[in-house]
Coordinates of C-alpha atoms and ligand atoms in Angstrom, one line a residue:
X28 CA 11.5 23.3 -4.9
X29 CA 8.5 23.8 -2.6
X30 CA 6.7 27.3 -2.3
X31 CA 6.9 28.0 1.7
X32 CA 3.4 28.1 3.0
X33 CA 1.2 29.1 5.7
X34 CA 2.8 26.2 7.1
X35 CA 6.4 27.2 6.7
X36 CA 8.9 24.6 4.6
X37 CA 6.9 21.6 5.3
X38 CA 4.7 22.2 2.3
X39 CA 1.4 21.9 1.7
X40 CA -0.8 20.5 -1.2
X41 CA -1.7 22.6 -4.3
X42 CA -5.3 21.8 -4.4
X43 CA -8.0 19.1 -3.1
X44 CA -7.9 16.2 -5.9
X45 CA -4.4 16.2 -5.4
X46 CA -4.3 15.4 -2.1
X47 CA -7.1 12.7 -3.0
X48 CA -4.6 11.5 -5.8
X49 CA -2.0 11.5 -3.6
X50 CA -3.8 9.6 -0.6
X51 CA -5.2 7.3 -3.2
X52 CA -2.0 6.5 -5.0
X53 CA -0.6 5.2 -1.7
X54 CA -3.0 2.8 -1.1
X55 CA -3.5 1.5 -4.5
X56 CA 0.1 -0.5 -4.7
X57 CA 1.1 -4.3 -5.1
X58 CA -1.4 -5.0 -2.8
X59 CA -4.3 -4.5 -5.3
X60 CA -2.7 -5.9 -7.9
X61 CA -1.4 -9.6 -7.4
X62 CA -2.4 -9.6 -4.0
X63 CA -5.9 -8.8 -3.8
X64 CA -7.3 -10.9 -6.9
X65 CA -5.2 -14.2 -5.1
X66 CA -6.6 -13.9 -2.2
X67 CA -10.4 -13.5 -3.4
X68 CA -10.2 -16.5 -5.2
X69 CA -8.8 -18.4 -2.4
X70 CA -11.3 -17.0 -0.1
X71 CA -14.3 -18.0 -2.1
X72 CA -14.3 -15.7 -4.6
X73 CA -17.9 -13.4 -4.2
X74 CA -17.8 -14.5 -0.7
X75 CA -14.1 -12.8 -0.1
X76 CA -15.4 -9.6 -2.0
X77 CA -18.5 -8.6 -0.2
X78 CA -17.1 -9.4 2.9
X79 CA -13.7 -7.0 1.8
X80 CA -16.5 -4.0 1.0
X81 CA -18.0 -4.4 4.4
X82 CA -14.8 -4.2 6.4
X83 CA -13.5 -1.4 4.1
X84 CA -16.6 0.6 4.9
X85 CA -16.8 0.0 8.8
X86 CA -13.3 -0.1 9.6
X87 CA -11.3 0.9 6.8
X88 CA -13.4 4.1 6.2
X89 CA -13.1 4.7 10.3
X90 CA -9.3 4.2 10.0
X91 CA -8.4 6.4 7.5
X92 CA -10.8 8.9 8.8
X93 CA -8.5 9.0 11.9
X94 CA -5.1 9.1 10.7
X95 CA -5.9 12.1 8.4
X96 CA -7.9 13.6 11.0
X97 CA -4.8 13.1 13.4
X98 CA -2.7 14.5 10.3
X99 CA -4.8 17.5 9.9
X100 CA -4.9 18.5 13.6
X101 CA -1.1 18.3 14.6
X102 CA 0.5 19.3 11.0
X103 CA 3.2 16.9 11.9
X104 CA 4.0 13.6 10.6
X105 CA 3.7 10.3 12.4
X106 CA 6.2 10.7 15.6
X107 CA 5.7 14.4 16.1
X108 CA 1.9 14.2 15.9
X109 CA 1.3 11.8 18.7
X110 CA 3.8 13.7 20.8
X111 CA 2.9 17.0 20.6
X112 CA -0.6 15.5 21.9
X113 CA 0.5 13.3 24.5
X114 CA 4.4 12.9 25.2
X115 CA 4.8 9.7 26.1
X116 CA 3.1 8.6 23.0
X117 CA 5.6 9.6 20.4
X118 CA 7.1 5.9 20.4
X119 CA 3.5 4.8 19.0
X120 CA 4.3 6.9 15.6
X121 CA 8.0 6.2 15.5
X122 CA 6.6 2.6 15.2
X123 CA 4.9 4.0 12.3
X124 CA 8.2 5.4 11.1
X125 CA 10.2 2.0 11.2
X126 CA 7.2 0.3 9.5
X127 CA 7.7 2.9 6.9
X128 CA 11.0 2.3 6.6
X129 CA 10.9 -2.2 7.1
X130 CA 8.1 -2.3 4.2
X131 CA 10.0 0.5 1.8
X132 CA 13.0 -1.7 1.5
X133 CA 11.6 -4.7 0.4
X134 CA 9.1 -3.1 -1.5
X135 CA 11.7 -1.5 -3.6
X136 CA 13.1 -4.9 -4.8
X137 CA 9.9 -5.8 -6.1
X138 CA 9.7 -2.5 -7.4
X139 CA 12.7 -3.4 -9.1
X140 CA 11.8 -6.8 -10.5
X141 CA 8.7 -4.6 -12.3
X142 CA 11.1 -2.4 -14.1
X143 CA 12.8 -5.5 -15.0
X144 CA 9.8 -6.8 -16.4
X145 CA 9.2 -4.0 -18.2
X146 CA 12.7 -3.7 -20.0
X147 CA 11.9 -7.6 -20.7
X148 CA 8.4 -6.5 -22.6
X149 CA 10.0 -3.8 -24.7
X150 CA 13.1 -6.1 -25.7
X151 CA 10.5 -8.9 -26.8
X152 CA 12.4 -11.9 -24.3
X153 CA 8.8 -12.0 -23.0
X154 CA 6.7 -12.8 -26.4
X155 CA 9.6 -14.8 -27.2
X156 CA 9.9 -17.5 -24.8
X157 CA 8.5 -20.5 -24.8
X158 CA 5.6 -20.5 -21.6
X159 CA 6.8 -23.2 -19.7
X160 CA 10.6 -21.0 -19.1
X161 CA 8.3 -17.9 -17.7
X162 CA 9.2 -19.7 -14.2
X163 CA 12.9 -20.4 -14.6
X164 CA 13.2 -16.9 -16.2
X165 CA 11.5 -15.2 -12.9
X166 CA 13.9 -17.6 -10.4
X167 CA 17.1 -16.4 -12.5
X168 CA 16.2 -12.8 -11.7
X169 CA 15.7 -13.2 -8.1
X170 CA 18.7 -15.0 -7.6
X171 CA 20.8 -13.5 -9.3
X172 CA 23.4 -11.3 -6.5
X173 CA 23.7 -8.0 -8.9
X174 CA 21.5 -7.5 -11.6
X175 CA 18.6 -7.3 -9.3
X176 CA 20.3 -5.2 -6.7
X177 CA 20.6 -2.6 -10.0
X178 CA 17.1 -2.5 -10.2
X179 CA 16.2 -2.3 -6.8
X180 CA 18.4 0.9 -7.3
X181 CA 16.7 2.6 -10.1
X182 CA 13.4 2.1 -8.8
X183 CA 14.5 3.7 -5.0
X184 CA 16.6 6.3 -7.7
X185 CA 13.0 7.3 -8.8
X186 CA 11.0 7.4 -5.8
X187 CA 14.0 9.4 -4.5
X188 CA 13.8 12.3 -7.3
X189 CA 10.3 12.5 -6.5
X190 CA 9.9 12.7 -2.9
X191 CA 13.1 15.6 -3.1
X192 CA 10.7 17.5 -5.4
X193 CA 8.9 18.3 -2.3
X194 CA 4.6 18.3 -1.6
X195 CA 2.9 19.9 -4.1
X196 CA 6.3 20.0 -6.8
X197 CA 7.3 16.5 -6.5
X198 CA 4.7 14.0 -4.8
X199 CA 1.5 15.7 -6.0
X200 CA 2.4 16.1 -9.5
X201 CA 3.7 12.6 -10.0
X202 CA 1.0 11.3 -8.7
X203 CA -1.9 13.9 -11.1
X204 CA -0.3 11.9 -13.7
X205 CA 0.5 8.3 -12.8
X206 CA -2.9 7.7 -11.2
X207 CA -5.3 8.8 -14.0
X208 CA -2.8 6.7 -16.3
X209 CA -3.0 3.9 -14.4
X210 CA -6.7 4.3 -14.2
X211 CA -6.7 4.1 -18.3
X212 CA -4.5 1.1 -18.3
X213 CA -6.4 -1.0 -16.0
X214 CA -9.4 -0.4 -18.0
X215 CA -7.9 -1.5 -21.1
X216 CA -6.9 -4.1 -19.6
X217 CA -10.0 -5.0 -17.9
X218 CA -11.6 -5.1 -21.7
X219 CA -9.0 -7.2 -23.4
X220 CA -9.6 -9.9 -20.5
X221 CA -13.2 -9.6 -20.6
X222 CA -13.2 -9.8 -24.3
X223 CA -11.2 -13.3 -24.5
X224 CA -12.7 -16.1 -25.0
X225 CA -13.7 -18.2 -22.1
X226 CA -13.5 -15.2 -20.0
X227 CA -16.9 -15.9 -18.1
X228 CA -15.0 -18.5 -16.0
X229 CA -12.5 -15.3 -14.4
X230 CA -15.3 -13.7 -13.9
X231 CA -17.3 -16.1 -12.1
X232 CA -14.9 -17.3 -10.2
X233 CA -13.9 -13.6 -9.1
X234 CA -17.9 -12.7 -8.4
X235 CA -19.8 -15.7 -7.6
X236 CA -20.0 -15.9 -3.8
X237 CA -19.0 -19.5 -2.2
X238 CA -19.6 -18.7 1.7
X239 CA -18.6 -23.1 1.6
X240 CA -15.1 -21.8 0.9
X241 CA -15.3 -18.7 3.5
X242 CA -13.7 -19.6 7.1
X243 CA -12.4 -17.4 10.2
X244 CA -9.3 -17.6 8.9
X245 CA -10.3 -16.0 5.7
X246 CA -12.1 -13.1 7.8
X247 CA -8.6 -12.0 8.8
X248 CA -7.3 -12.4 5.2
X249 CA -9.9 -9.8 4.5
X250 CA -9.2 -7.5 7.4
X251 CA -5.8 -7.4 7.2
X252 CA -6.0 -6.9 3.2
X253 CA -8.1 -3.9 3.8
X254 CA -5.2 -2.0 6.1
X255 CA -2.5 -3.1 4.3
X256 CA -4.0 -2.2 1.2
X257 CA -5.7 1.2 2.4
X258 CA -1.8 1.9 3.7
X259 CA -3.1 1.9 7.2
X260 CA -1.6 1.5 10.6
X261 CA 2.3 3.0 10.2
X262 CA 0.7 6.9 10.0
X263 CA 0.9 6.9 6.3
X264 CA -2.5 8.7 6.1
X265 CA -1.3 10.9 9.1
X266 CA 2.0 12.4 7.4
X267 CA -0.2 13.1 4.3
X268 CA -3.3 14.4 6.3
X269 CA -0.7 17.2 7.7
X270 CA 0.0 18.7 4.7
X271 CA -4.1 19.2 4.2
X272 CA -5.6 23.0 4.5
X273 CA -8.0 23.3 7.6
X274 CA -11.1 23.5 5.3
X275 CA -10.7 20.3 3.6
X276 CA -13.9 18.0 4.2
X277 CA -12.0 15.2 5.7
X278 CA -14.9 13.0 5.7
X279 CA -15.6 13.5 1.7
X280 CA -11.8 12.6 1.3
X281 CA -11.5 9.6 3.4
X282 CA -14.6 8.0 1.4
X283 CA -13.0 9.2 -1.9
X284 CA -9.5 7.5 -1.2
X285 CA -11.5 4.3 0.0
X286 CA -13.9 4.2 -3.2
X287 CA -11.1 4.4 -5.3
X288 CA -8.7 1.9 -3.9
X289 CA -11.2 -0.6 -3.8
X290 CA -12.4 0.0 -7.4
X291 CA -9.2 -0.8 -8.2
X292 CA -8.4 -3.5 -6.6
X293 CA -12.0 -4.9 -8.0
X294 CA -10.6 -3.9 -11.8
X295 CA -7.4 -5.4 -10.8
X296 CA -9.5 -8.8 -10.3
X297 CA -11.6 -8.5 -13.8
X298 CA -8.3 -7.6 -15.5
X299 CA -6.4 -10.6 -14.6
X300 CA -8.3 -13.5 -13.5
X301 CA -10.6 -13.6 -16.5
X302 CA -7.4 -14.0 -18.8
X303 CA -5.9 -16.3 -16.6
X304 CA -8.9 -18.9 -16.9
X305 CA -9.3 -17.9 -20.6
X306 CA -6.0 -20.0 -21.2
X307 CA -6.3 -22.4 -19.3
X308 CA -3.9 -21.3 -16.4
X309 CA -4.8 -21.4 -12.7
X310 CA -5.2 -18.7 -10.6
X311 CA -1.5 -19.0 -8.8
X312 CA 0.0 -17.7 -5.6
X313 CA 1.7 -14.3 -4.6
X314 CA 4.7 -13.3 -6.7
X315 CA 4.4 -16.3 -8.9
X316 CA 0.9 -14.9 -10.3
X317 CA 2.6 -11.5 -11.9
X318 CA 6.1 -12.9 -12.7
X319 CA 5.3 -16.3 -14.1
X320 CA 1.3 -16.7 -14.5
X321 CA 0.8 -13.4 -16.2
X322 CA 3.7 -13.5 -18.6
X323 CA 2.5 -16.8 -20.3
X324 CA -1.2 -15.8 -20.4
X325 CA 0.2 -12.5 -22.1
X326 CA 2.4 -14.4 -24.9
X327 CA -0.2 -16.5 -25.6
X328 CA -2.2 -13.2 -26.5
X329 CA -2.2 -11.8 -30.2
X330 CA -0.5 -8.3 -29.5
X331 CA 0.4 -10.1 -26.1
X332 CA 3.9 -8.0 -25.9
X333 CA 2.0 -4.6 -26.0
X334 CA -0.2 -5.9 -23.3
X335 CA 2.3 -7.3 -21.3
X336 CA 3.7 -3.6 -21.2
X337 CA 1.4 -1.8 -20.3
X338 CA 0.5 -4.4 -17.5
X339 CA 4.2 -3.6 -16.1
X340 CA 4.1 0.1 -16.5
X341 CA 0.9 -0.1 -14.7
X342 CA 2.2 -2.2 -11.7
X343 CA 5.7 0.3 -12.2
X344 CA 3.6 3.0 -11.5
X345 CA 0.9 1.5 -8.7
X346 CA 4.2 0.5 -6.7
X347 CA 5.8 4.0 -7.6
X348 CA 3.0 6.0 -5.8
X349 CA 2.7 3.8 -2.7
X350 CA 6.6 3.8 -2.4
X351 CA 7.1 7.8 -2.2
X352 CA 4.6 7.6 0.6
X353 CA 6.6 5.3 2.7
X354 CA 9.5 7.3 1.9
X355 CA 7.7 10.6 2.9
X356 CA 6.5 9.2 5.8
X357 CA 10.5 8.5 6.9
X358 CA 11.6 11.9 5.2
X359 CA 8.6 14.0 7.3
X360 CA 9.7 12.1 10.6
X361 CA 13.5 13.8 10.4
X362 CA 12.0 17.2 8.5
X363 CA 9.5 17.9 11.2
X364 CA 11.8 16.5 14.4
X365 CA 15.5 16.9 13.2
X366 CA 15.3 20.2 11.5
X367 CA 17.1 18.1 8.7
X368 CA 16.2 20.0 5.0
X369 CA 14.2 18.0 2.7
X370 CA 16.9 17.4 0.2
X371 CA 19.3 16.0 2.9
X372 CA 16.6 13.8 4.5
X373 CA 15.4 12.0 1.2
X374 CA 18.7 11.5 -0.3
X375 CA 19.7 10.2 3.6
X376 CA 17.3 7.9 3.8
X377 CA 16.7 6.9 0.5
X378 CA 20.9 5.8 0.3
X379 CA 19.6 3.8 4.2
X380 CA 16.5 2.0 3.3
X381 CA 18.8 1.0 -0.3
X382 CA 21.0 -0.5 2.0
X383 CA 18.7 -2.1 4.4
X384 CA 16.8 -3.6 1.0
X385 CA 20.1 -5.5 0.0
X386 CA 20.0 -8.4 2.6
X387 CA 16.4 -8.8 1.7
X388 CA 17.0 -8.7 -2.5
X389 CA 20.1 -11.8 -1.8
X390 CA 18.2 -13.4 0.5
X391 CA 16.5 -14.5 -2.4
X392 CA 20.2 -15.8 -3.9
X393 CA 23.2 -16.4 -2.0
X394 CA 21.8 -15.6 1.1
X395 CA 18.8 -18.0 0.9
X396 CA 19.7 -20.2 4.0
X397 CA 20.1 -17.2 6.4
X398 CA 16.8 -17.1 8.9
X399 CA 16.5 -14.4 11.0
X400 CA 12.7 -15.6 12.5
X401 CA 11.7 -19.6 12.5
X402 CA 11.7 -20.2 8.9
X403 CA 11.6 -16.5 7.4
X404 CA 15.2 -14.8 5.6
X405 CA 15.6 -11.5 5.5
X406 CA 12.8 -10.3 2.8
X407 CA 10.0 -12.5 4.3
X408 CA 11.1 -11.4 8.2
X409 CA 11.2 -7.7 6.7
X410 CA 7.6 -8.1 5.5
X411 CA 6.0 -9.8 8.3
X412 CA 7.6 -7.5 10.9
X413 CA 5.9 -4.6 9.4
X414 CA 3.0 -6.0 8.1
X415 CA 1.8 -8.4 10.7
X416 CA 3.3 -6.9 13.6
X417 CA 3.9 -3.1 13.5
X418 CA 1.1 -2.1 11.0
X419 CA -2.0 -4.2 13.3
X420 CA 0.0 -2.9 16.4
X421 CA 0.0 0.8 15.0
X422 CA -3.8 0.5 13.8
X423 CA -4.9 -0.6 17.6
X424 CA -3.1 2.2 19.4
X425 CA -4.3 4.6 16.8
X426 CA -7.7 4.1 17.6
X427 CA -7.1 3.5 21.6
X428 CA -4.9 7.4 21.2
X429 CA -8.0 8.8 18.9
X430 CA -10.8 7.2 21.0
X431 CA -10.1 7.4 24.2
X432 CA -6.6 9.7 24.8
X433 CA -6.9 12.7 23.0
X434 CA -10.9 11.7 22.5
X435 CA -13.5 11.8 19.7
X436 CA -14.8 14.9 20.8
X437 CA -11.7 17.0 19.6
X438 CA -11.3 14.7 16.8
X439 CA -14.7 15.3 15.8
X440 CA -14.4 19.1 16.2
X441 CA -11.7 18.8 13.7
X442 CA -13.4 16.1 11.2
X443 CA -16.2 19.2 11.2
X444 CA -13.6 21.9 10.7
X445 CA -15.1 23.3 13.8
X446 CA -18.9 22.7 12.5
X447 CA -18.1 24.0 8.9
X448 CA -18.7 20.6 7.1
X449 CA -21.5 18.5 8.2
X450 CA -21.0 14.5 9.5
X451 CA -24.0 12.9 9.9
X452 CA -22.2 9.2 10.7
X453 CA -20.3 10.9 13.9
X454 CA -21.9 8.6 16.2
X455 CA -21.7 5.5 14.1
X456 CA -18.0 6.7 13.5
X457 CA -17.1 7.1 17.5
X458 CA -18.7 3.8 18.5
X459 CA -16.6 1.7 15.6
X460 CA -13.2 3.8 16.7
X461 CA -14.0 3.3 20.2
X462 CA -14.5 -0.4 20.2
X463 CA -14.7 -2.4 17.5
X464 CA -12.3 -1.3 15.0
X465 CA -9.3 -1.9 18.0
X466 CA -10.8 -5.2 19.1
X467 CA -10.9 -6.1 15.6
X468 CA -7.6 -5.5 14.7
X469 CA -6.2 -6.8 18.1
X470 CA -7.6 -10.5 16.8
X471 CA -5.5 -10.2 13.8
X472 CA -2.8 -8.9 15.6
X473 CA -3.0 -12.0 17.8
X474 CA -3.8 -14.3 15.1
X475 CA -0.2 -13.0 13.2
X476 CA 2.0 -13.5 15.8
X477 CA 0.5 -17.0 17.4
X478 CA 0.9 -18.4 13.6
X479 CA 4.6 -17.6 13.5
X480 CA 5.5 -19.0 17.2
X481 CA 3.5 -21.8 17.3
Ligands
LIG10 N1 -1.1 0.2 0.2 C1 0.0 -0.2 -0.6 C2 -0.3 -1.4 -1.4 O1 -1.5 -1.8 -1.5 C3 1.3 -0.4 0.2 C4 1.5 0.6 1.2 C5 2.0 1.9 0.9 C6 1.3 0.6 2.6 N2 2.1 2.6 2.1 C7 1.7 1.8 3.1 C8 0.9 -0.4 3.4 C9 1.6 2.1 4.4 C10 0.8 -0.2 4.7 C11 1.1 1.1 5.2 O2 0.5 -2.0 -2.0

């Protein structure tokens, strides 16, 4: 277990890159993967992509800044930080703690239908079938009232072991080796898809910019891409910001996380799209793109099995990372403000959020007629209450608490380490915190709801 610290039991992290690791792994998740590719070719393809890099530089650089710097200051995690700074606005970060816990137990059935996957690549059913079944094959999983329910078990059974392991033990070390992995992995990949014939037409379709195809509404596609995929908005970046040393350069780290989720979710793109077009398959929507698209493209490949496994164990491990940070976040919240050990708190909530993933894994089965919102069962209600509610809401009230209640000037003193590290963008950075990055967000926040009720 965790070394006690300066900081007591909480733990801290062993060294800089880890942390980076760390922060990074969160962010790079499902989201990169099938979501981020789908949604730039819907969005106009070049178009969607430089606008994506501008947002993730003005706001999502801003964002993260904030929740780390937030992080660094109180050395508590989401709830406890807010309220040791302002009482009465603990509630802001429990709503960070719920999101943490809403998103975790879907998230873990997907997680689940990846390991799935994976066991499917290494038993050969996936070189096997015939492309056409890839479809029926994914829709049997789902629906199925058990054997998915078993995965969704193993795959909260790993993010569990890890997360007890503590800080530095557990969640650093897991991550110093499933990042740099995963970083191999999407490069070979990215060279076998380049490499096929009839690539070019991925690639252009991924990098040639149609502003023809590029509306408002795809605006907020990008926007809300870049904080769900920077793991924004439910003090995910806060919790791990607390377990930082004071003489971190917390601008240099936000930047470093940010570069590196977005190469990834730009590899992601020339990994898959290029091999999608290259047999003659079209760029498909959400889950359907990784569990059915992908599948046939790969068994059409020479070697295709091999590929398709290390595709899996990639996406295994991308959704491994980000999971033990929504689990940390939950774990932190009754470590810091319940005096609960760590041991008691992960296995706790790790047996809780299981439990609450079960509705949302039959949902997709037996329970498909049950609507909890207009239209939505339990997994999509699960996802859109934390992602287009709680995670927009927690973003705006982020910056509002780091902009104007506890201010910029203490947050700056604190982004400096008290003048150590330099930060030439401080004005630039108080202006978008101030005003534009909540206004921002408040339109998608707005956007999210009116869609649902209309
Ligand atoms: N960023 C992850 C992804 O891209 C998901 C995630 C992990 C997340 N932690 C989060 C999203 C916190 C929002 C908030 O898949």
């Amino acid at each position: 277990m965790e070394k006690s610290s300066q900081t007591g039991t909480r733990g801290q992290w062993g060294s800089k890159i880890g942390f980076i690791l760390a922060a990074a792994g969160s962010a790079v998740g499902l989201g990169n993967i099938w979501k981020f590719p789908y949604l730039a070719g819907k969005n106009g393809g070049g178009a969607f992509v430089v606008v994506y890099i501008l947002i993730v530089l003005l706001m999502g650089f801003t964002v993260m800044l904030a929740e780390i710097t937030l992080g660094r200051h109180t050395q508590l995690n989401a709830f406890g930080a807010y309220r040791t700074l302002r009482r009465n606005w603990g509630w802001v970060g429990g709503l960070g703690v719920l999101a943490g816990f809403l998103i975790l137990s879907f998230y873990s059935v997907v997680g689940g239908w990846v390991v799935s996957y994976i066991i499917k690549s290494v038993t050969g059913v996936l070189s096997q079938s015939n492309p056409e079944l890839f479809g029926d094959m994914f829709g049997t999983l789902i629906s199925n009232t058990v054997t998915p329910l078993l995965y969704h078990a193993i795959f909260m059974g790993m993010t569990l072991v890890i997360v007890f392991r503590g800080i530095s033990g557990g969640i650093e070390k897991a991550n110093k080796i499933m990042m740099p992995t995963l970083f191999i992995m999407i490069i070979i990949l990215s060279i076998r898809s380049v490499t096929l014939q009839g690539a070019s037409k991925g690639l252009q379709f991924l990098f040639t910019p149609d502003f023809s195809q590029f509306t408002a509404r795809s605006f907020l596609d990008a926007m809300g891409q870049v904080f769900f995929s920077l793991s924004l908005g439910m003090g995910c970046m806060i919790t791990y910001g607390s377990y930082l040393r004071k003489d971190t350069n917390l601008p240099q780290s936000a930047l470093s996380i940010v570069l590196i989720d977005t190469s990834i979710a730009l590899l992601a793109g020339i990994a898959i799209l290029p091999a999608v077009f290259a047999f003659g398959f079209e760029p498909g929507q959400g889950p359907g793109l990784m569990f059915v698209t992908l599948p046939a493209v790969f068994s059409k490949m020479p070697l295709g099995s091999i590929f398709a496994f290390i595709f899996f164990l990639l996406v295994l491990f991308a959704a491994l990372t980000s999971a033990i940070s929504l689990l940390e976040v939950v774990v932190a919240y009754f470590v810091d403000q319940w005096k609960w050990s760590r041991a008691a708190a992960t296995i706790t909530m790790a047996v809780v959020i299981y439990l609450a993933g079960v509705p949302a894994s039959l949902s997709m089965g037996v329970w498909s007629d049950i609507t909890l919102l207009p239209g939505l069962g339990f997994f999509d209600t699960y996802d859109f209450i934390a992602s287009n509610v709680l995670l927009p809401l927690g973003g705006m009230l982020l910056c509002i608490f780091v902009g104007w209640v506890w201010g910029t000037k203490k947050a700056l003193y604190e982004i400096t380490s008290g003048g150590r590290h330099a930060f030439g963008l401080a004005p630039i950075w108080v202006f978008l915190v101030k005003f534009i990055s909540p206004i921002a967000i408040l339109i998608i926040f707005i956007r999210s709801v009116a869609v649902i009720f209309q």
